[in-house]
Amino acid sequence: MKVICDRGALQDAVNLVSGAVAGRTPRVQLTCVKVAAERRDGVGELVLSATDAEISMRVRVSQVDVQQPGETLIPADKLRAIVGAEDADPTLTLDAEAEVCHIRGTDAHFKIFGFPPEDFPPIPDFADVVAGTAQIPKSRGFFSYRAGALDTLVARTLFATARENSRYAINGVLLKREGKRIEMVATDGRRMALSRAAIPSTDKEAKGVSCIIPTKALAQLQKLYRDPDEVVQVAVTDTQVYFSLGSEKDPHRAVLSSNLVEGAFPPYEDVIPKDQDKKVVFDRDAMASAVRRAALLTNEESRGVRLRFNGKQRQLELTSRAPEMGEAQVTVELNSYEGDDIEIGFNPAFIIDVLKVISEQEVVMELKSPNKPGVIKVGSDFLYVVMPVNLQ
Amino acid sequence: MSTLLASQIAAGEVIERPASVVKELVENALDAGATRVAIDLEQGGIELVRVTDDGGGILREDLSLALRPHATSKIDSADDLDRVGTLGFRGEALASMVSVARVAIRSRTAGEDGAWEIEGEGSQVREPRPASGPVGTSVTVRTLFFNTPARRKFLRTMPTEQGRCVDVVKELAIARPAVSFVVTCDGRVTLDLSAGPSPRRRAVEVLGKEIDPELIEVHADDHDAPSGPGGRGSTPMAIWGLVGRPSIARATNKAQHVYLNGRAIRDRVIQHAIMEAYRGLIEPGRYPTAVLLIETSPQAVDVNVHPAKAEVRFRDSSLVHSVVLAAIRRSLREADLTPSGFNTGFGGIGIAAQPQGPGIDRAILPSASPAGGTWDRGDSRPAASPAAFVEFFNRFSPARTPGAALSYDAIRRAVQDGDTPSSSEREPGPPRHDPSGDESSNGVEPPGSLPVPVTAPRLLQVHSSYIVTQDDQGMLIIDQHALHERAMFEYLLARIADRPLERQQLLTPVPVPATAGQVEMLDALQTLLERIGIEAGPLGPTTIGVRTFPSFLFDRGVDPVDFMQGVLCRAEAEGFTPDSEQALRDVLDMMSCKAAVKAGDRMSHEELDHLVRLRTEVERSSNCPHGRPTSIRITVKDLERMFGRS
């Protein structure tokens, strides 16, 4: 294998696939990046792959001159360090033979001892997953979607997932597609984010599909995202999900696959309250700033901020109190308020989190009573249920 | 029944063995105002006990009465029983001895020209006859139980009986530093306590000089007594004492010496107060060393409960309990309880136990490897290896990024009253460079290489588990998990006394798999759970649903299912009662253990700094809630000895 590549493009690609490199494992192959130089229809490209056995990534670099196709398997941390440090060179030459890879800049030469590329676990091709082959079962659901729209769905739910919860199913985000509707849902048991969108149903196959995707995979998917107008193709098998990003010009620029989270997602429809009788409309930025300030005087175990809604004055007063620290009080003008006055406590982080992912300026919050959930809504596409804390 | 037989039976209650004779006679000597008491023993006291004092002496006319039952000069009327100020008062001891031994008393008062002597044996008491001798009394008891062979058979070996006799003298001597005591066994002086040292010195002379540095003084007077409910009036009470650091706690409570108005007593209430003061400082099943001299008005206590008078009855035992508890707790709080390396290991016990001479230290030390198994207390408890600890905690530890590990400010603020150490005291520290752990500890410089500029970090984290630092006495090794656990525990305890923990409601009840028995038990646990912010109810025959969980635990990455199962198992095993303070402590203990930084968690320099500072700010910081030490000190002196420099 011999290939001359654009250093910047190579660095981006190495950084991206590094997200799938395993940290500590006795299987050295999983700490490596597979570098493959290919020529397709006369055009050369370099394909970098990595996997940690949970998720896999494959990223293509097209700014290359493939002089001799071939592949090599080298430690990811070394490759990343070298490509990053050679920042004076516009191009680097990768030259591999058997298990040794040479990386050459204008004034430097690195010789890296790698491993046999055949030892790298095979990562199925996206097209094979969609079509199904002898070894690879055909996906049970496939659709393509605008990258920007999917990214919004992910951003509006990913933050609400649980971390290392014993109920494994909520350590991921539920992805559900039914007809013309696509939905993502995440919860950590204390709040739940639900984001929906319409999906153009040009696909012949309108079969519904539902799966739980691990948090880590979606975080990597966010990194792969580049241009809202790109297309994301999604294929779901019984145990895995595949995302392929690319444009017409540059299809399958990056492919991410991940094992699915097993288990049943909690019946999320049931926790959406239907009988909220108080409705608040407020400005996103004003509220975010107020909650952030009120949260300054909370501590680890006096976490809650008290929200006191005053309908007559269309005002919200936020107060916090950390017994050994002090107290804070911030007032927010409300756009509108309907219903009786109410006082309720929330973990401020849960409010700040959601306001960060909402792009709309005007936000609606619906309440019922101090020990019933609050609901935050924007339009009909986003809904956030948050459980209160009992302040003493 | 003959009078003799009756008194022989009665004697069984007072005179059990030579040591009882010694006790009664020495107490008599002390009641007579002696400043010097000499005790001679032969054959462990079985053949002879002689107690000679320089007290007031007995008048000739009283002498013949002295050997008769119920004759005493110590009290006159029943009213006197309410204000007994002497050690004896029942008038039984001498008479009991006469019924089972050959007793001779020689005595002379200051007003008399010469001494008088009287002898008694069994039922026969002779008339006093003139003798020679100094002012004072000498009582000789020979061939104990000569006429009751059955009792004589029950005596132990000579050395055992002798040991008991000496122990009795020691016990009495602690409370009377102004009196000199000399014990001679078969012509050899085995105990020689000169008169007039401070109470502390006397106690140390008796208990062993090697534990002197480990003893902390305790004081209290009646101002410290909480004012009881009206009408009871205040009972004047004063306490002086010495209590040992947790590191010298023992497996039995024999090292506890409690005196009430100079009388050695064994009192459950006081023993409980002592244990309570040490709660969380020593491991279960161990007992602190304590010497407590309690003075109170004779009216406040009934000493006439048992012939041997070891038991007493307080008029207001809860007051006594709270005064003792408060006094010891205060002293422990104010003291530095860090054990020194030498007292916890490093052959320290070896040195302490064999105070033969200065040369012994060096002889013992080289063999005591600092890394090996000598790290434990020198008794039977095996020390877990550090690696095992890391392994143990890692299993519970959620992956934590440094920086998210601790919230010190909250704890620090909660436990300190006001003054924050000035920020100038803190080192600026190299930015973003983490001086902890591997780099610094692995850095063995090959000889000849360039010297690395040593910006010696004030704190060194060793294997992401221990923190090494220094104080004015030497070097401190801190167990990060144990110290943080203690800090959290104290914080939570204080916090819960104020109000229940903040509860986060859950979208849907979190199902916790349980046994049917645990589900049934849930009702009884409600009060306890509510205090710590948990609402839970049955969700099925073998499932419990958790509806709220403390936000604090969520923030520390503690899983509700895990925690709930822990609580249920503990409740089952310990049989929690809902209002029990112990149950609350147990649960808080579990909370702090789960929430605290673990062995194996790397910490930023700032976090280390905060944690170490908590050491001085948190109550009982010397030990974790389970009683294990949080830190160990190796003093400069210890180091010098280990390196053979002293």
PDB file of C-alpha atoms in Angstrom, chain A residues 138-253:
ATOM      1  CA  LYS A 138     -31.394  -8.108   5.658  1.00  0.00           C
ATOM      2  CA  SER A 139     -32.332  -5.098   7.708  1.00  0.00           C
ATOM      3  CA  ARG A 140     -35.867  -5.043   9.041  1.00  0.00           C
ATOM      4  CA  GLY A 141     -36.214  -1.345   8.555  1.00  0.00           C
ATOM      5  CA  PHE A 142     -34.604   1.137   6.245  1.00  0.00           C
ATOM      6  CA  PHE A 143     -35.189   4.801   5.598  1.00  0.00           C
ATOM      7  CA  SER A 144     -33.299   7.883   4.608  1.00  0.00           C
ATOM      8  CA  TYR A 145     -33.694  11.270   6.147  1.00  0.00           C
ATOM      9  CA  ARG A 146     -32.245  14.752   5.968  1.00  0.00           C
ATOM     10  CA  ALA A 147     -29.116  14.905   8.119  1.00  0.00           C
ATOM     11  CA  GLY A 148     -30.072  18.230   9.689  1.00  0.00           C
ATOM     12  CA  ALA A 149     -33.486  16.969  10.763  1.00  0.00           C
ATOM     13  CA  LEU A 150     -32.103  13.802  12.304  1.00  0.00           C
ATOM     14  CA  ASP A 151     -29.435  15.790  14.097  1.00  0.00           C
ATOM     15  CA  THR A 152     -32.137  17.958  15.661  1.00  0.00           C
ATOM     16  CA  LEU A 153     -34.002  14.874  16.857  1.00  0.00           C
ATOM     17  CA  VAL A 154     -30.830  13.498  18.410  1.00  0.00           C
ATOM     18  CA  ALA A 155     -29.823  16.785  20.026  1.00  0.00           C
ATOM     19  CA  ARG A 156     -33.263  17.225  21.579  1.00  0.00           C
ATOM     20  CA  THR A 157     -33.261  13.825  23.256  1.00  0.00           C
ATOM     21  CA  LEU A 158     -29.714  12.601  23.813  1.00  0.00           C
ATOM     22  CA  PHE A 159     -29.142  14.873  26.840  1.00  0.00           C
ATOM     23  CA  ALA A 160     -31.968  13.219  28.774  1.00  0.00           C
ATOM     24  CA  THR A 161     -30.613   9.665  28.707  1.00  0.00           C
ATOM     25  CA  ALA A 162     -29.562   7.880  31.855  1.00  0.00           C
ATOM     26  CA  ARG A 163     -25.933   7.055  32.513  1.00  0.00           C
ATOM     27  CA  GLU A 164     -25.157   3.566  33.713  1.00  0.00           C
ATOM     28  CA  ASN A 165     -28.625   2.932  34.991  1.00  0.00           C
ATOM     29  CA  SER A 166     -29.458  -0.589  36.059  1.00  0.00           C
ATOM     30  CA  ARG A 167     -32.456  -0.387  33.777  1.00  0.00           C
ATOM     31  CA  TYR A 168     -30.387  -0.772  30.652  1.00  0.00           C
ATOM     32  CA  ALA A 169     -33.144   0.192  28.272  1.00  0.00           C
ATOM     33  CA  ILE A 170     -33.010   3.806  29.366  1.00  0.00           C
ATOM     34  CA  ASN A 171     -29.281   4.048  28.791  1.00  0.00           C
ATOM     35  CA  GLY A 172     -30.127   4.755  25.189  1.00  0.00           C
ATOM     36  CA  VAL A 173     -32.525   6.675  22.992  1.00  0.00           C
ATOM     37  CA  LEU A 174     -35.605   5.088  21.536  1.00  0.00           C
ATOM     38  CA  LEU A 175     -35.895   5.571  17.780  1.00  0.00           C
ATOM     39  CA  LYS A 176     -39.290   4.854  16.352  1.00  0.00           C
ATOM     40  CA  ARG A 177     -40.512   5.266  12.859  1.00  0.00           C
ATOM     41  CA  GLU A 178     -44.068   4.709  11.850  1.00  0.00           C
ATOM     42  CA  GLY A 179     -45.430   5.747   8.513  1.00  0.00           C
ATOM     43  CA  LYS A 180     -44.760   9.412   8.007  1.00  0.00           C
ATOM     44  CA  ARG A 181     -43.674  10.023  11.556  1.00  0.00           C
ATOM     45  CA  ILE A 182     -40.323   9.594  13.214  1.00  0.00           C
ATOM     46  CA  GLU A 183     -39.894   9.878  16.963  1.00  0.00           C
ATOM     47  CA  MET A 184     -36.994   9.811  19.385  1.00  0.00           C
ATOM     48  CA  VAL A 185     -37.456   9.451  23.130  1.00  0.00           C
ATOM     49  CA  ALA A 186     -35.020   9.518  26.023  1.00  0.00           C
ATOM     50  CA  THR A 187     -35.443   9.393  29.774  1.00  0.00           C
ATOM     51  CA  ASP A 188     -33.351   8.963  32.886  1.00  0.00           C
ATOM     52  CA  GLY A 189     -36.309   8.209  35.109  1.00  0.00           C
ATOM     53  CA  ARG A 190     -36.613  11.784  36.321  1.00  0.00           C
ATOM     54  CA  ARG A 191     -37.395  13.543  33.057  1.00  0.00           C
ATOM     55  CA  MET A 192     -38.273  12.512  29.552  1.00  0.00           C
ATOM     56  CA  ALA A 193     -37.627  14.211  26.222  1.00  0.00           C
ATOM     57  CA  LEU A 194     -39.686  13.351  23.179  1.00  0.00           C
ATOM     58  CA  SER A 195     -38.957  14.810  19.787  1.00  0.00           C
ATOM     59  CA  ARG A 196     -40.974  14.125  16.645  1.00  0.00           C
ATOM     60  CA  ALA A 197     -40.752  14.980  13.012  1.00  0.00           C
ATOM     61  CA  ALA A 198     -42.530  14.193   9.792  1.00  0.00           C
ATOM     62  CA  ILE A 199     -40.622  12.061   7.356  1.00  0.00           C
ATOM     63  CA  PRO A 200     -41.380  12.224   3.641  1.00  0.00           C
ATOM     64  CA  SER A 201     -42.690   8.839   2.823  1.00  0.00           C
ATOM     65  CA  THR A 202     -41.115   8.394  -0.549  1.00  0.00           C
ATOM     66  CA  ASP A 203     -39.737   5.088   0.608  1.00  0.00           C
ATOM     67  CA  LYS A 204     -41.600   2.198  -0.812  1.00  0.00           C
ATOM     68  CA  GLU A 205     -41.175   0.295   2.337  1.00  0.00           C
ATOM     69  CA  ALA A 206     -43.202   2.106   4.998  1.00  0.00           C
ATOM     70  CA  LYS A 207     -42.869  -0.630   7.556  1.00  0.00           C
ATOM     71  CA  GLY A 208     -42.547   0.649  11.088  1.00  0.00           C
ATOM     72  CA  VAL A 209     -39.355   0.155  13.031  1.00  0.00           C
ATOM     73  CA  SER A 210     -38.365   0.768  16.628  1.00  0.00           C
ATOM     74  CA  CYS A 211     -35.046   0.307  18.422  1.00  0.00           C
ATOM     75  CA  ILE A 212     -32.983   1.627  21.321  1.00  0.00           C
ATOM     76  CA  ILE A 213     -29.665   3.164  20.349  1.00  0.00           C
ATOM     77  CA  PRO A 214     -26.858   3.507  22.905  1.00  0.00           C
ATOM     78  CA  THR A 215     -25.961   7.001  24.013  1.00  0.00           C
ATOM     79  CA  LYS A 216     -22.374   6.613  22.888  1.00  0.00           C
ATOM     80  CA  ALA A 217     -23.333   5.779  19.305  1.00  0.00           C
ATOM     81  CA  LEU A 218     -25.516   8.855  19.011  1.00  0.00           C
ATOM     82  CA  ALA A 219     -22.804  11.051  20.472  1.00  0.00           C
ATOM     83  CA  GLN A 220     -20.454   9.766  17.761  1.00  0.00           C
ATOM     84  CA  LEU A 221     -23.140  10.287  15.148  1.00  0.00           C
ATOM     85  CA  GLN A 222     -23.340  13.927  16.191  1.00  0.00           C
ATOM     86  CA  LYS A 223     -19.630  14.253  15.519  1.00  0.00           C
ATOM     87  CA  LEU A 224     -19.968  12.754  12.066  1.00  0.00           C
ATOM     88  CA  TYR A 225     -22.663  15.263  11.186  1.00  0.00           C
ATOM     89  CA  ARG A 226     -21.374  18.012   8.925  1.00  0.00           C
ATOM     90  CA  ASP A 227     -23.948  19.459   6.541  1.00  0.00           C
ATOM     91  CA  PRO A 228     -27.720  19.633   7.173  1.00  0.00           C
ATOM     92  CA  ASP A 229     -28.445  18.911   3.541  1.00  0.00           C
ATOM     93  CA  GLU A 230     -26.596  15.628   3.514  1.00  0.00           C
ATOM     94  CA  VAL A 231     -28.641  12.475   3.639  1.00  0.00           C
ATOM     95  CA  VAL A 232     -28.551   9.977   6.465  1.00  0.00           C
ATOM     96  CA  GLN A 233     -29.550   6.462   5.603  1.00  0.00           C
ATOM     97  CA  VAL A 234     -30.652   4.369   8.516  1.00  0.00           C
ATOM     98  CA  ALA A 235     -30.848   0.583   8.511  1.00  0.00           C
ATOM     99  CA  VAL A 236     -31.939  -1.436  11.510  1.00  0.00           C
ATOM    100  CA  THR A 237     -31.329  -5.157  11.941  1.00  0.00           C
ATOM    101  CA  ASP A 238     -32.376  -7.271  14.894  1.00  0.00           C
ATOM    102  CA  THR A 239     -29.247  -6.455  16.876  1.00  0.00           C
ATOM    103  CA  GLN A 240     -27.709  -3.439  15.164  1.00  0.00           C
ATOM    104  CA  VAL A 241     -28.340  -0.055  13.696  1.00  0.00           C
ATOM    105  CA  TYR A 242     -26.412   1.464  10.783  1.00  0.00           C
ATOM    106  CA  PHE A 243     -26.128   5.095   9.847  1.00  0.00           C
ATOM    107  CA  SER A 244     -24.580   6.184   6.613  1.00  0.00           C
ATOM    108  CA  LEU A 245     -23.931   9.852   5.966  1.00  0.00           C
ATOM    109  CA  GLY A 246     -23.160  11.389   2.615  1.00  0.00           C
ATOM    110  CA  SER A 247     -24.283  13.514  -0.258  1.00  0.00           C
ATOM    111  CA  GLU A 248     -25.048  12.599  -3.836  1.00  0.00           C
ATOM    112  CA  LYS A 249     -21.541  13.641  -4.762  1.00  0.00           C
ATOM    113  CA  ASP A 250     -19.949  11.827  -1.897  1.00  0.00           C
ATOM    114  CA  PRO A 251     -22.202   8.933  -0.799  1.00  0.00           C
ATOM    115  CA  HIS A 252     -21.358   6.861   2.275  1.00  0.00           C
ATOM    116  CA  ARG A 253     -18.801   9.404   3.426  1.00  0.00           C
TER     117      ARG A 253
END
